């Protein structure tokens, strides 16, 4: 069960167009607020967050060199529709570059290529009986294992890119949990905050080929640190975001917004509301005054901590609508 901040300390949430949303305090994991946050729905290209998370976890655990390891765009990858990184069959990129190809321009072709590559890695390291397994299905199985490990109880993955599929669904809260975990991976957080990336790969004939990709996330220019956009006709406009300053760290997820532009405005509203909420919660939190008193008795000398806790009380006999509790704890 997720931790939720006390609602009595929060101002009313803003009016959003998103059909489902959630905000986490990334520093504590607390759920600051949400609407239909458990609702099982398509999340479009936000699926790529799990694709990247699974790949980066493998990179870290297996010691894969992301600059020397190469991923190739297969025939299937090159045929992918929707948003792409403009890969053609036979194009070869380093794994590091291919992660950028997936996360910045939201390349469905790159997501397919990465899933095939890491699926093969899993097969090579697996039991002999798995050598004839389908790399894509092996990788999808790993994605679903990771979802379960993260407590994403309303999530199932059926592809690595998020194109329309009735079995590829998640929820705002599950996406928030995943996003918080992914942003703790240095390689992932490094990539998703970039607004533009240029690299050189090779084509089918070994010739150099330059790629330039721009991030689809417009909020990066407004102080946000990521994370991923999404859009299909069935999922609607979606966005998972991270905002950090010297006071707060927030994970915000909005699903099925009214328009593409409402992804940005809904998220900014949530950011402003969350910051106000955290400030107000701190101000309205139960007052805990700690006084140190030195006491002397016949047996020992020590310190007593005096805790005064003022709690709201709405009974008629309370003179100031507060009840004061005093607790003494002896510290020897």
Tab-separated table of C-alpha atoms in Angstrom, residues 38-44 46-47 50 143-144 147 152-159 162-172 174-175 178 234-235 255:
chain	number	residue	atom	x	y	z
A	38	UNK	CA	-5.052	2.990	-10.070
A	39	UNK	CA	-7.054	2.927	-13.301
A	40	UNK	CA	-5.733	0.357	-15.789
A	41	UNK	CA	-5.202	2.115	-19.124
A	42	UNK	CA	-2.881	2.423	-22.118
A	43	UNK	CA	0.120	4.689	-21.589
A	44	UNK	CA	1.509	4.902	-25.148
A	46	UNK	CA	5.644	5.980	-21.635
A	47	UNK	CA	6.070	2.208	-22.052
A	50	UNK	CA	10.251	0.396	-18.661
A	143	UNK	CA	9.942	-6.073	-18.364
A	144	UNK	CA	6.980	-7.693	-16.624
A	147	UNK	CA	7.080	-4.315	-13.041
A	152	UNK	CA	3.279	-2.147	-10.300
A	153	UNK	CA	0.154	-4.208	-9.673
A	154	UNK	CA	-1.903	-2.624	-12.473
A	155	UNK	CA	0.635	-3.058	-15.253
A	156	UNK	CA	1.249	-5.522	-18.075
A	157	UNK	CA	3.589	-5.125	-21.038
A	158	UNK	CA	2.939	-6.620	-24.461
A	159	UNK	CA	5.399	-4.544	-26.506
A	162	UNK	CA	3.697	1.453	-26.462
A	163	UNK	CA	1.880	1.310	-29.777
A	164	UNK	CA	-1.791	0.462	-29.371
A	165	UNK	CA	-2.306	-2.907	-27.716
A	166	UNK	CA	-5.130	-3.803	-25.345
A	167	UNK	CA	-2.719	-5.926	-23.276
A	168	UNK	CA	-0.111	-3.161	-22.935
A	169	UNK	CA	-1.434	-1.102	-20.041
A	170	UNK	CA	-0.468	0.518	-16.769
A	171	UNK	CA	-1.795	3.156	-14.359
A	172	UNK	CA	-0.749	6.651	-13.333
A	174	UNK	CA	2.399	2.513	-11.455
A	175	UNK	CA	4.051	4.816	-13.994
A	178	UNK	CA	8.535	3.206	-12.284
A	234	UNK	CA	-6.385	5.065	-27.636
A	235	UNK	CA	-4.117	6.330	-24.832
A	255	UNK	CA	-2.623	10.259	-18.688
